[in-house]
Every structure is written in C-alpha cells, then in structure tokens.
Amino acid sequence: MALAALRARLEQAAVAAGRAADEIELLPITKFFPASDVLILHGLGISAFGESREQEASAKIAEVNRNLSVEQNASPIRWHMVGRIQRNKARAVARWAYAAHSVDNAKLVAALSRGAVQALDEGVRTAPVRVYVQVSLDGDERRGGVDVGRPQLVDELCAAVHDAAGLELVGLMGIPPLNWDAEEAFARLAAEHARVQEGYSHRLGLSAGMSGDLEAAVKHGSTCVRVGTALLGPRPLTSPAVVTPVTPSSQTPPITRASEGSRDEHTA
Ligand SMILES: *Cc1c(COP(=O)(O)O)cnc(C)c1O
C-alpha cells in the first residue's frame, strides 16, 4: 500500500544519505482530502497531519474529533499548519496547530504569539506553538519566506520567534523555487540552516521535501518531509482558486511511481 511504499522510499533515502530514517518525520499532508482519509491513516498508526488552509483545517479537525471521541484509547492527533498564514487567521491557527511551518514575517509572529498565549491561558493548548521560519531561496516573497540572501532578516525573525511568548523556534522550512534543481535548492537551504544553527544551543529542525523531491531533501538534512500526493494520490483540482501555489506538484499533481493507485490502495 501507499504508506508502506512511502516509508520504504524514505528509508531508502535515509540509507543513501547515511542517516537514520527515524530522525526524519514523515508528515502526511491531507489538504483537499476528507476527514475520512485522516481517520483511515490514524487507524494505521499515524498521529500527525499537515494542512495548508485554516478554514479547511478547522472544519476537518472538528469532524475528525467528533469521530475520534467515540473511539476508546484514540491517540491524540498533532496538526501542523504548513501553508501560508494570513495574519487574520493567526488566532485561529494558534488554537489548533501543534506546529506552524511557514512563518515569515514579524507581524505574523506577533499575531501568532498573542493567539498562542490566549489559547494557553484558556487551556485550549498546553504547549507553545512550534514554529519553523520559512526562508525563500530565490527571494520571491510572493511565494512566501524570508529572503535567504538577507541573513540579517532571517536572524531577526528567528530571534523574534525565539523570544515570543507562546512560541518555540524549532527550525527552518524551505521549498525549492519553480524550475530550480531540487539538489541545488536544498543544498542552499542546508547551508542557511547550518548558519542559523550556530546561534542556538538547541537543535534546530529542517522542514524540507515533498512528494517529488524528498530524496534530495533528506540528503541535505531534512528532519521533516511533508508528503501529500505520494500518499493520497493527486489532489482533486476543483477550482484554480483553491490551488495553493507552492510547487509544480501542487499545481499539476504528477503521477509518480509512488502515487500510482495509492488512493484506492490505502482505502482498501
Ligand atoms: C501541499 C503541500 C505539500 C505536499 O505536497 P506534495 O507534492 O503533494 O507531496 C507540502 N508542503 C506544503 C507547504 C504544501 O502546501
């Protein structure tokens, strides 16, 4: 089935990179897929999922929780926000997100911090929001991320997250720019990760790699691969408005070896 194939693929990538597979988190991205798919994967032992849009996530989480609460001993789910966060959605995200992978500006940090503090006060959450600072490898800010060519800005934002109440800096995140060689992109990201790491005594993670490029990301130190298509199959593209412009694979889902028939297999 798709999950076993994906785990084997990640294991192979780790071995090829001379790394241990268990130091790389496999985060399934369930955007555009229904709560029922989350419940199936949860039943297979997966307890963390990534979403990219606040409204879709909130609705899905509520539905998943309604179904989980009737089960006994259901392990709690950790939800990761991997998409860009509009500032007016920060408060809502801070109520459900275990981690946020795409934080890239100071105003968002302030809004997330306020939301997290409130959620902690109300007991809606019990731990800080784990934050990855997103860096942009080509400086195209429309696609998100702090320009990697401006290290001082990266440092300032990381420090802002580190100092913010209710937030915890856990690492960097990056996505290869369109038409870039993935190896080159992740090598650049790894260099920035190493540079930023020098300023912190706790180990920083690296959220990098998706269905089409996880091998290159693992080779360059990824500690969390965010995989949608290779696990769940192509996303239903209903309207261009709901397509998150992150990578070619999210605009035109590729039919890769790993994703062939995966949608049927994992529900079988
Ligand atoms: C959709 C998405 C993914 C998963 O992409 P696939 O190519 O389907 O694996 C990973 N990261 C982010 C930020 C996404 O929006």
PDB file of C-alpha atoms and ligand atoms in Angstrom:
ATOM      1  CA  MET A   1       0.000   0.000   0.000  1.00  0.00           C
ATOM      2  CA  ALA A   2       0.975   3.613  -0.435  1.00  0.00           C
ATOM      3  CA  LEU A   3       2.013   4.146   3.182  1.00  0.00           C
ATOM      4  CA  ALA A   4       4.354   1.157   3.223  1.00  0.00           C
ATOM      5  CA  ALA A   5       5.813   2.193  -0.142  1.00  0.00           C
ATOM      6  CA  LEU A   6       6.369   5.717   1.104  1.00  0.00           C
ATOM      7  CA  ARG A   7       8.022   4.521   4.295  1.00  0.00           C
ATOM      8  CA  ALA A   8      10.296   2.275   2.232  1.00  0.00           C
ATOM      9  CA  ARG A   9      11.127   5.205  -0.015  1.00  0.00           C
ATOM     10  CA  LEU A  10      12.001   7.394   2.966  1.00  0.00           C
ATOM     11  CA  GLU A  11      14.068   4.602   4.493  1.00  0.00           C
ATOM     12  CA  GLN A  12      15.967   4.215   1.214  1.00  0.00           C
ATOM     13  CA  ALA A  13      16.573   7.955   1.012  1.00  0.00           C
ATOM     14  CA  ALA A  14      17.919   7.921   4.573  1.00  0.00           C
ATOM     15  CA  VAL A  15      20.224   4.988   3.904  1.00  0.00           C
ATOM     16  CA  ALA A  16      21.506   6.658   0.737  1.00  0.00           C
ATOM     17  CA  ALA A  17      22.254   9.764   2.789  1.00  0.00           C
ATOM     18  CA  GLY A  18      23.930   7.777   5.562  1.00  0.00           C
ATOM     19  CA  ARG A  19      21.240   8.819   8.025  1.00  0.00           C
ATOM     20  CA  ALA A  20      18.813   7.017  10.314  1.00  0.00           C
ATOM     21  CA  ALA A  21      15.245   7.024   8.992  1.00  0.00           C
ATOM     22  CA  ASP A  22      13.835   7.602  12.460  1.00  0.00           C
ATOM     23  CA  GLU A  23      15.390  11.045  12.640  1.00  0.00           C
ATOM     24  CA  ILE A  24      13.154  12.137   9.746  1.00  0.00           C
ATOM     25  CA  GLU A  25       9.490  12.759  10.453  1.00  0.00           C
ATOM     26  CA  LEU A  26       7.025  11.687   7.792  1.00  0.00           C
ATOM     27  CA  LEU A  27       4.226  14.258   7.852  1.00  0.00           C
ATOM     28  CA  PRO A  28       1.222  13.380   5.689  1.00  0.00           C
ATOM     29  CA  ILE A  29      -0.410  16.429   4.104  1.00  0.00           C
ATOM     30  CA  THR A  30      -4.162  15.911   3.930  1.00  0.00           C
ATOM     31  CA  LYS A  31      -5.276  19.200   2.348  1.00  0.00           C
ATOM     32  CA  PHE A  32      -8.159  18.713  -0.095  1.00  0.00           C
ATOM     33  CA  PHE A  33      -8.763  15.223   1.307  1.00  0.00           C
ATOM     34  CA  PRO A  34     -11.683  14.493   3.625  1.00  0.00           C
ATOM     35  CA  ALA A  35     -11.683  13.737   7.338  1.00  0.00           C
ATOM     36  CA  SER A  36     -12.423  10.110   6.478  1.00  0.00           C
ATOM     37  CA  ASP A  37      -8.942   9.782   4.942  1.00  0.00           C
ATOM     38  CA  VAL A  38      -7.385  11.229   8.093  1.00  0.00           C
ATOM     39  CA  LEU A  39      -9.302   8.684  10.167  1.00  0.00           C
ATOM     40  CA  ILE A  40      -8.075   5.818   7.969  1.00  0.00           C
ATOM     41  CA  LEU A  41      -4.450   6.923   8.283  1.00  0.00           C
ATOM     42  CA  HIS A  42      -4.915   7.472  12.012  1.00  0.00           C
ATOM     43  CA  GLY A  43      -6.204   3.918  12.262  1.00  0.00           C
ATOM     44  CA  LEU A  44      -2.942   2.817  10.631  1.00  0.00           C
ATOM     45  CA  GLY A  45      -0.987   4.460  13.423  1.00  0.00           C
ATOM     46  CA  ILE A  46      -0.287   7.924  12.008  1.00  0.00           C
ATOM     47  CA  SER A  47      -0.839  10.659  14.552  1.00  0.00           C
ATOM     48  CA  ALA A  48       0.371  13.855  12.849  1.00  0.00           C
ATOM     49  CA  PHE A  49      -1.078  15.562   9.785  1.00  0.00           C
ATOM     50  CA  GLY A  50      -0.446  18.735   7.842  1.00  0.00           C
ATOM     51  CA  GLU A  51      -2.977  21.171   6.426  1.00  0.00           C
ATOM     52  CA  SER A  52      -2.433  24.314   4.395  1.00  0.00           C
ATOM     53  CA  ARG A  53      -5.608  26.379   4.805  1.00  0.00           C
ATOM     54  CA  GLU A  54      -7.029  27.449   8.153  1.00  0.00           C
ATOM     55  CA  GLN A  55     -10.722  27.147   7.337  1.00  0.00           C
ATOM     56  CA  GLU A  56     -10.425  23.739   5.739  1.00  0.00           C
ATOM     57  CA  ALA A  57      -8.282  22.568   8.644  1.00  0.00           C
ATOM     58  CA  SER A  58     -10.620  23.832  11.371  1.00  0.00           C
ATOM     59  CA  ALA A  59     -13.617  22.126   9.801  1.00  0.00           C
ATOM     60  CA  LYS A  60     -11.718  18.890   9.216  1.00  0.00           C
ATOM     61  CA  ILE A  61     -10.289  18.808  12.732  1.00  0.00           C
ATOM     62  CA  ALA A  62     -13.760  19.263  14.225  1.00  0.00           C
ATOM     63  CA  GLU A  63     -15.062  16.399  12.120  1.00  0.00           C
ATOM     64  CA  VAL A  64     -12.110  14.147  12.955  1.00  0.00           C
ATOM     65  CA  ASN A  65     -12.528  14.918  16.667  1.00  0.00           C
ATOM     66  CA  ARG A  66     -16.236  14.076  16.574  1.00  0.00           C
ATOM     67  CA  ASN A  67     -15.348  10.678  15.169  1.00  0.00           C
ATOM     68  CA  LEU A  68     -12.367  10.082  17.432  1.00  0.00           C
ATOM     69  CA  SER A  69     -14.169  10.864  20.644  1.00  0.00           C
ATOM     70  CA  VAL A  70     -16.387   7.821  20.230  1.00  0.00           C
ATOM     71  CA  GLU A  71     -13.342   5.554  19.956  1.00  0.00           C
ATOM     72  CA  GLN A  72     -11.561   4.468  23.063  1.00  0.00           C
ATOM     73  CA  ASN A  73      -7.858   4.991  23.529  1.00  0.00           C
ATOM     74  CA  ALA A  74      -7.582   7.026  20.340  1.00  0.00           C
ATOM     75  CA  SER A  75      -4.130   8.616  20.326  1.00  0.00           C
ATOM     76  CA  PRO A  76      -4.298  12.410  20.078  1.00  0.00           C
ATOM     77  CA  ILE A  77      -3.560  13.983  16.706  1.00  0.00           C
ATOM     78  CA  ARG A  78      -0.962  16.681  16.172  1.00  0.00           C
ATOM     79  CA  TRP A  79      -1.992  19.065  13.422  1.00  0.00           C
ATOM     80  CA  HIS A  80       0.647  21.022  11.528  1.00  0.00           C
ATOM     81  CA  MET A  81      -0.102  24.196   9.590  1.00  0.00           C
ATOM     82  CA  VAL A  82       2.165  24.019   6.540  1.00  0.00           C
ATOM     83  CA  GLY A  83       0.586  26.702   4.339  1.00  0.00           C
ATOM     84  CA  ARG A  84       0.948  30.445   4.429  1.00  0.00           C
ATOM     85  CA  ILE A  85      -0.898  32.037   7.319  1.00  0.00           C
ATOM     86  CA  GLN A  86      -2.882  35.203   6.782  1.00  0.00           C
ATOM     87  CA  ARG A  87      -2.486  37.425   9.793  1.00  0.00           C
ATOM     88  CA  ASN A  88      -6.237  37.489  10.471  1.00  0.00           C
ATOM     89  CA  LYS A  89      -6.165  33.690  10.697  1.00  0.00           C
ATOM     90  CA  ALA A  90      -3.268  33.549  13.160  1.00  0.00           C
ATOM     91  CA  ARG A  91      -5.522  33.465  16.209  1.00  0.00           C
ATOM     92  CA  ALA A  92      -7.477  30.515  14.861  1.00  0.00           C
ATOM     93  CA  VAL A  93      -4.318  28.671  13.815  1.00  0.00           C
ATOM     94  CA  ALA A  94      -2.876  29.157  17.298  1.00  0.00           C
ATOM     95  CA  ARG A  95      -5.838  27.252  18.706  1.00  0.00           C
ATOM     96  CA  TRP A  96      -5.301  24.058  16.727  1.00  0.00           C
ATOM     97  CA  ALA A  97      -1.758  23.978  15.366  1.00  0.00           C
ATOM     98  CA  TYR A  98       0.854  21.870  17.097  1.00  0.00           C
ATOM     99  CA  ALA A  99       3.339  23.458  14.688  1.00  0.00           C
ATOM    100  CA  ALA A 100       3.408  26.170  12.031  1.00  0.00           C
ATOM    101  CA  HIS A 101       5.860  25.623   9.141  1.00  0.00           C
ATOM    102  CA  SER A 102       5.624  28.804   7.125  1.00  0.00           C
ATOM    103  CA  VAL A 103       6.135  31.769   9.398  1.00  0.00           C
ATOM    104  CA  ASP A 104       7.893  34.531   7.505  1.00  0.00           C
ATOM    105  CA  ASN A 105       7.190  37.962   8.946  1.00  0.00           C
ATOM    106  CA  ALA A 106       7.285  39.801  12.265  1.00  0.00           C
ATOM    107  CA  LYS A 107       3.632  40.855  12.257  1.00  0.00           C
ATOM    108  CA  LEU A 108       2.595  37.238  11.863  1.00  0.00           C
ATOM    109  CA  VAL A 109       4.907  36.251  14.711  1.00  0.00           C
ATOM    110  CA  ALA A 110       3.237  38.848  16.951  1.00  0.00           C
ATOM    111  CA  ALA A 111      -0.262  37.698  15.973  1.00  0.00           C
ATOM    112  CA  LEU A 112       0.577  34.020  16.457  1.00  0.00           C
ATOM    113  CA  SER A 113       2.161  34.794  19.814  1.00  0.00           C
ATOM    114  CA  ARG A 114      -0.952  36.636  21.022  1.00  0.00           C
ATOM    115  CA  GLY A 115      -3.147  33.788  19.836  1.00  0.00           C
ATOM    116  CA  ALA A 116      -0.940  31.157  21.449  1.00  0.00           C
ATOM    117  CA  VAL A 117      -0.829  32.971  24.793  1.00  0.00           C
ATOM    118  CA  GLN A 118      -4.608  33.259  24.779  1.00  0.00           C
ATOM    119  CA  ALA A 119      -5.036  29.600  23.844  1.00  0.00           C
ATOM    120  CA  LEU A 120      -2.621  28.596  26.616  1.00  0.00           C
ATOM    121  CA  ASP A 121      -4.490  30.767  29.134  1.00  0.00           C
ATOM    122  CA  GLU A 122      -7.789  29.211  28.160  1.00  0.00           C
ATOM    123  CA  GLY A 123      -6.375  25.713  28.293  1.00  0.00           C
ATOM    124  CA  VAL A 124      -7.143  25.156  24.623  1.00  0.00           C
ATOM    125  CA  ARG A 125      -3.497  24.181  24.206  1.00  0.00           C
ATOM    126  CA  THR A 126      -0.896  23.026  26.699  1.00  0.00           C
ATOM    127  CA  ALA A 127       2.368  23.725  24.866  1.00  0.00           C
ATOM    128  CA  PRO A 128       3.797  26.566  22.775  1.00  0.00           C
ATOM    129  CA  VAL A 129       3.227  26.596  19.004  1.00  0.00           C
ATOM    130  CA  ARG A 130       6.299  25.042  17.421  1.00  0.00           C
ATOM    131  CA  VAL A 131       7.433  27.410  14.673  1.00  0.00           C
ATOM    132  CA  TYR A 132       9.550  26.859  11.579  1.00  0.00           C
ATOM    133  CA  VAL A 133      10.721  30.069   9.941  1.00  0.00           C
ATOM    134  CA  GLN A 134      10.247  29.796   6.198  1.00  0.00           C
ATOM    135  CA  VAL A 135      13.084  31.042   4.037  1.00  0.00           C
ATOM    136  CA  SER A 136      12.795  31.919   0.372  1.00  0.00           C
ATOM    137  CA  LEU A 137      15.639  30.572  -1.724  1.00  0.00           C
ATOM    138  CA  ASP A 138      15.087  32.935  -4.638  1.00  0.00           C
ATOM    139  CA  GLY A 139      13.793  35.979  -2.763  1.00  0.00           C
ATOM    140  CA  ASP A 140      10.400  35.815  -4.483  1.00  0.00           C
ATOM    141  CA  GLU A 141       8.352  36.897  -1.495  1.00  0.00           C
ATOM    142  CA  ARG A 142       5.013  36.346  -3.215  1.00  0.00           C
ATOM    143  CA  ARG A 143       5.616  32.650  -2.701  1.00  0.00           C
ATOM    144  CA  GLY A 144       6.498  33.109   0.941  1.00  0.00           C
ATOM    145  CA  GLY A 145       9.623  33.041   3.027  1.00  0.00           C
ATOM    146  CA  VAL A 146      12.289  35.429   4.265  1.00  0.00           C
ATOM    147  CA  ASP A 147      14.861  36.097   1.552  1.00  0.00           C
ATOM    148  CA  VAL A 148      17.812  33.790   2.235  1.00  0.00           C
ATOM    149  CA  GLY A 149      20.018  36.427   0.630  1.00  0.00           C
ATOM    150  CA  ARG A 150      19.312  38.693   3.600  1.00  0.00           C
ATOM    151  CA  PRO A 151      20.674  36.674   6.522  1.00  0.00           C
ATOM    152  CA  GLN A 152      20.153  39.512   8.973  1.00  0.00           C
ATOM    153  CA  LEU A 153      16.404  39.386   8.307  1.00  0.00           C
ATOM    154  CA  VAL A 154      16.410  35.632   8.809  1.00  0.00           C
ATOM    155  CA  ASP A 155      18.247  36.069  12.108  1.00  0.00           C
ATOM    156  CA  GLU A 156      15.874  38.813  13.259  1.00  0.00           C
ATOM    157  CA  LEU A 157      12.815  36.722  12.550  1.00  0.00           C
ATOM    158  CA  CYS A 158      14.254  33.628  14.209  1.00  0.00           C
ATOM    159  CA  ALA A 159      15.101  35.732  17.272  1.00  0.00           C
ATOM    160  CA  ALA A 160      11.585  37.210  17.300  1.00  0.00           C
ATOM    161  CA  VAL A 161      10.079  33.710  17.317  1.00  0.00           C
ATOM    162  CA  HIS A 162      12.549  32.504  19.938  1.00  0.00           C
ATOM    163  CA  ASP A 163      11.665  35.432  22.216  1.00  0.00           C
ATOM    164  CA  ALA A 164       7.907  35.394  21.630  1.00  0.00           C
ATOM    165  CA  ALA A 165       5.636  34.177  24.413  1.00  0.00           C
ATOM    166  CA  GLY A 166       3.693  31.106  23.413  1.00  0.00           C
ATOM    167  CA  LEU A 167       6.005  30.237  20.521  1.00  0.00           C
ATOM    168  CA  GLU A 168       9.004  27.947  20.243  1.00  0.00           C
ATOM    169  CA  LEU A 169      11.547  28.192  17.431  1.00  0.00           C
ATOM    170  CA  VAL A 170      12.058  24.658  16.125  1.00  0.00           C
ATOM    171  CA  GLY A 171      13.755  25.200  12.803  1.00  0.00           C
ATOM    172  CA  LEU A 172      13.666  26.388   9.222  1.00  0.00           C
ATOM    173  CA  MET A 173      11.443  25.443   6.316  1.00  0.00           C
ATOM    174  CA  GLY A 174      12.010  25.868   2.608  1.00  0.00           C
ATOM    175  CA  ILE A 175      10.503  24.944  -0.736  1.00  0.00           C
ATOM    176  CA  PRO A 176      12.533  24.786  -3.963  1.00  0.00           C
ATOM    177  CA  PRO A 177      11.598  27.663  -6.265  1.00  0.00           C
ATOM    178  CA  LEU A 178       9.840  26.780  -9.514  1.00  0.00           C
ATOM    179  CA  ASN A 179      12.222  25.403 -12.108  1.00  0.00           C
ATOM    180  CA  TRP A 180      15.109  25.085  -9.676  1.00  0.00           C
ATOM    181  CA  ASP A 181      17.122  21.944  -9.347  1.00  0.00           C
ATOM    182  CA  ALA A 182      15.999  20.392  -6.041  1.00  0.00           C
ATOM    183  CA  GLU A 183      19.548  19.393  -5.075  1.00  0.00           C
ATOM    184  CA  GLU A 184      20.773  22.934  -5.520  1.00  0.00           C
ATOM    185  CA  ALA A 185      17.827  24.357  -3.614  1.00  0.00           C
ATOM    186  CA  PHE A 186      18.160  22.013  -0.634  1.00  0.00           C
ATOM    187  CA  ALA A 187      21.929  22.463  -0.514  1.00  0.00           C
ATOM    188  CA  ARG A 188      21.354  26.212  -0.215  1.00  0.00           C
ATOM    189  CA  LEU A 189      18.715  25.629   2.460  1.00  0.00           C
ATOM    190  CA  ALA A 190      21.036  23.309   4.396  1.00  0.00           C
ATOM    191  CA  ALA A 191      23.766  25.952   4.363  1.00  0.00           C
ATOM    192  CA  GLU A 192      21.355  28.510   5.799  1.00  0.00           C
ATOM    193  CA  HIS A 193      20.187  26.007   8.391  1.00  0.00           C
ATOM    194  CA  ALA A 194      23.795  25.418   9.476  1.00  0.00           C
ATOM    195  CA  ARG A 195      24.408  29.161   9.671  1.00  0.00           C
ATOM    196  CA  VAL A 196      21.310  29.822  11.789  1.00  0.00           C
ATOM    197  CA  GLN A 197      22.060  26.803  13.998  1.00  0.00           C
ATOM    198  CA  GLU A 198      25.274  28.462  15.170  1.00  0.00           C
ATOM    199  CA  GLY A 199      23.198  30.983  17.086  1.00  0.00           C
ATOM    200  CA  TYR A 200      21.215  28.389  19.060  1.00  0.00           C
ATOM    201  CA  SER A 201      22.170  25.765  21.586  1.00  0.00           C
ATOM    202  CA  HIS A 202      19.093  23.606  20.961  1.00  0.00           C
ATOM    203  CA  ARG A 203      19.000  21.553  17.793  1.00  0.00           C
ATOM    204  CA  LEU A 204      17.016  23.173  15.001  1.00  0.00           C
ATOM    205  CA  GLY A 205      14.987  21.045  12.613  1.00  0.00           C
ATOM    206  CA  LEU A 206      14.580  21.400   8.881  1.00  0.00           C
ATOM    207  CA  SER A 207      11.161  21.025   7.276  1.00  0.00           C
ATOM    208  CA  ALA A 208      12.027  20.188   3.675  1.00  0.00           C
ATOM    209  CA  GLY A 209      10.973  17.808   0.961  1.00  0.00           C
ATOM    210  CA  MET A 210       7.657  16.868  -0.618  1.00  0.00           C
ATOM    211  CA  SER A 211       6.427  14.026  -2.821  1.00  0.00           C
ATOM    212  CA  GLY A 212       8.623  14.924  -5.768  1.00  0.00           C
ATOM    213  CA  ASP A 213      11.861  15.826  -4.045  1.00  0.00           C
ATOM    214  CA  LEU A 214      12.111  14.148  -0.666  1.00  0.00           C
ATOM    215  CA  GLU A 215      15.292  12.222  -1.565  1.00  0.00           C
ATOM    216  CA  ALA A 216      17.189  15.427  -2.263  1.00  0.00           C
ATOM    217  CA  ALA A 217      15.813  16.993   0.914  1.00  0.00           C
ATOM    218  CA  VAL A 218      16.829  14.016   3.063  1.00  0.00           C
ATOM    219  CA  LYS A 219      20.280  14.118   1.507  1.00  0.00           C
ATOM    220  CA  HIS A 220      20.566  17.727   2.646  1.00  0.00           C
ATOM    221  CA  GLY A 221      19.462  17.230   6.220  1.00  0.00           C
ATOM    222  CA  SER A 222      15.664  17.363   6.258  1.00  0.00           C
ATOM    223  CA  THR A 223      14.138  16.331   9.578  1.00  0.00           C
ATOM    224  CA  CYS A 224      10.530  16.523   8.351  1.00  0.00           C
ATOM    225  CA  VAL A 225       9.222  15.641   4.908  1.00  0.00           C
ATOM    226  CA  ARG A 226       5.723  16.884   4.071  1.00  0.00           C
ATOM    227  CA  VAL A 227       4.088  14.395   1.755  1.00  0.00           C
ATOM    228  CA  GLY A 228       0.667  14.622   0.150  1.00  0.00           C
ATOM    229  CA  THR A 229       0.469  13.257  -3.375  1.00  0.00           C
ATOM    230  CA  ALA A 230       2.731  10.242  -2.884  1.00  0.00           C
ATOM    231  CA  LEU A 231       0.499   9.057  -0.064  1.00  0.00           C
ATOM    232  CA  LEU A 232      -3.015  10.093  -1.004  1.00  0.00           C
ATOM    233  CA  GLY A 233      -2.805  10.456  -4.762  1.00  0.00           C
ATOM    234  CA  PRO A 234      -3.459  13.545  -6.873  1.00  0.00           C
ATOM    235  CA  ARG A 235      -5.476  16.221  -5.145  1.00  0.00           C
ATOM    236  CA  PRO A 236      -8.893  16.928  -6.605  1.00  0.00           C
ATOM    237  CA  LEU A 237      -8.488  20.194  -8.517  1.00  0.00           C
ATOM    238  CA  THR A 238     -11.926  21.693  -8.349  1.00  0.00           C
ATOM    239  CA  SER A 239     -11.170  25.342  -8.961  1.00  0.00           C
ATOM    240  CA  PRO A 240      -7.966  27.284  -9.582  1.00  0.00           C
ATOM    241  CA  ALA A 241      -8.838  29.455  -6.578  1.00  0.00           C
ATOM    242  CA  VAL A 242      -8.230  26.623  -4.147  1.00  0.00           C
ATOM    243  CA  VAL A 243      -4.882  25.577  -5.562  1.00  0.00           C
ATOM    244  CA  THR A 244      -2.099  26.600  -3.243  1.00  0.00           C
ATOM    245  CA  PRO A 245       0.707  27.930  -5.419  1.00  0.00           C
ATOM    246  CA  VAL A 246       3.637  26.281  -3.716  1.00  0.00           C
ATOM    247  CA  THR A 247       5.231  23.905  -6.168  1.00  0.00           C
ATOM    248  CA  PRO A 248       4.655  22.432  -9.571  1.00  0.00           C
ATOM    249  CA  SER A 249       3.370  19.303  -7.857  1.00  0.00           C
ATOM    250  CA  SER A 250       0.582  21.175  -6.143  1.00  0.00           C
ATOM    251  CA  GLN A 251      -0.460  22.869  -9.359  1.00  0.00           C
ATOM    252  CA  THR A 252      -0.260  19.849 -11.616  1.00  0.00           C
ATOM    253  CA  PRO A 253      -0.120  16.788  -9.428  1.00  0.00           C
ATOM    254  CA  PRO A 254       2.330  14.397 -11.046  1.00  0.00           C
ATOM    255  CA  ILE A 255       1.564  10.735 -11.387  1.00  0.00           C
ATOM    256  CA  THR A 256       4.692   9.308  -9.861  1.00  0.00           C
ATOM    257  CA  ARG A 257       5.586   5.719  -9.295  1.00  0.00           C
ATOM    258  CA  ALA A 258       4.888   6.057  -5.604  1.00  0.00           C
ATOM    259  CA  SER A 259       1.437   7.540  -6.064  1.00  0.00           C
ATOM    260  CA  GLU A 260       0.090   5.100  -8.633  1.00  0.00           C
ATOM    261  CA  GLY A 261      -3.168   3.754  -7.373  1.00  0.00           C
ATOM    262  CA  SER A 262      -2.352   4.885  -3.865  1.00  0.00           C
ATOM    263  CA  ARG A 263      -5.761   6.410  -3.314  1.00  0.00           C
ATOM    264  CA  ASP A 264      -7.534   3.088  -3.800  1.00  0.00           C
ATOM    265  CA  GLU A 265      -4.924   1.069  -2.035  1.00  0.00           C
ATOM    266  CA  HIS A 266      -4.924   2.957   1.227  1.00  0.00           C
ATOM    267  CA  THR A 267      -8.695   2.843   1.493  1.00  0.00           C
ATOM    268  CA  ALA A 268      -8.833  -0.821   0.611  1.00  0.00           C
TER     269      ALA A 268
HETATM  270  C1  LIG B   1       0.645  20.561  -0.424  1.00  0.00           C
HETATM  271  C2  LIG B   1       1.887  20.789   0.301  1.00  0.00           C
HETATM  272  C3  LIG B   1       2.815  19.738   0.478  1.00  0.00           C
HETATM  273  C4  LIG B   1       2.632  18.352  -0.102  1.00  0.00           C
HETATM  274  O1  LIG B   1       2.913  18.380  -1.465  1.00  0.00           O
HETATM  275  P1  LIG B   1       3.015  17.022  -2.339  1.00  0.00           P
HETATM  276  O2  LIG B   1       3.787  17.424  -3.528  1.00  0.00           O
HETATM  277  O3  LIG B   1       1.608  16.634  -2.655  1.00  0.00           O
HETATM  278  O4  LIG B   1       3.679  15.994  -1.517  1.00  0.00           O
HETATM  279  C5  LIG B   1       3.960  20.018   1.215  1.00  0.00           C
HETATM  280  N1  LIG B   1       4.186  21.241   1.732  1.00  0.00           N
HETATM  281  C6  LIG B   1       3.321  22.267   1.576  1.00  0.00           C
HETATM  282  C7  LIG B   1       3.644  23.582   2.166  1.00  0.00           C
HETATM  283  C8  LIG B   1       2.140  22.078   0.861  1.00  0.00           C
HETATM  284  O5  LIG B   1       1.292  23.093   0.707  1.00  0.00           O
END
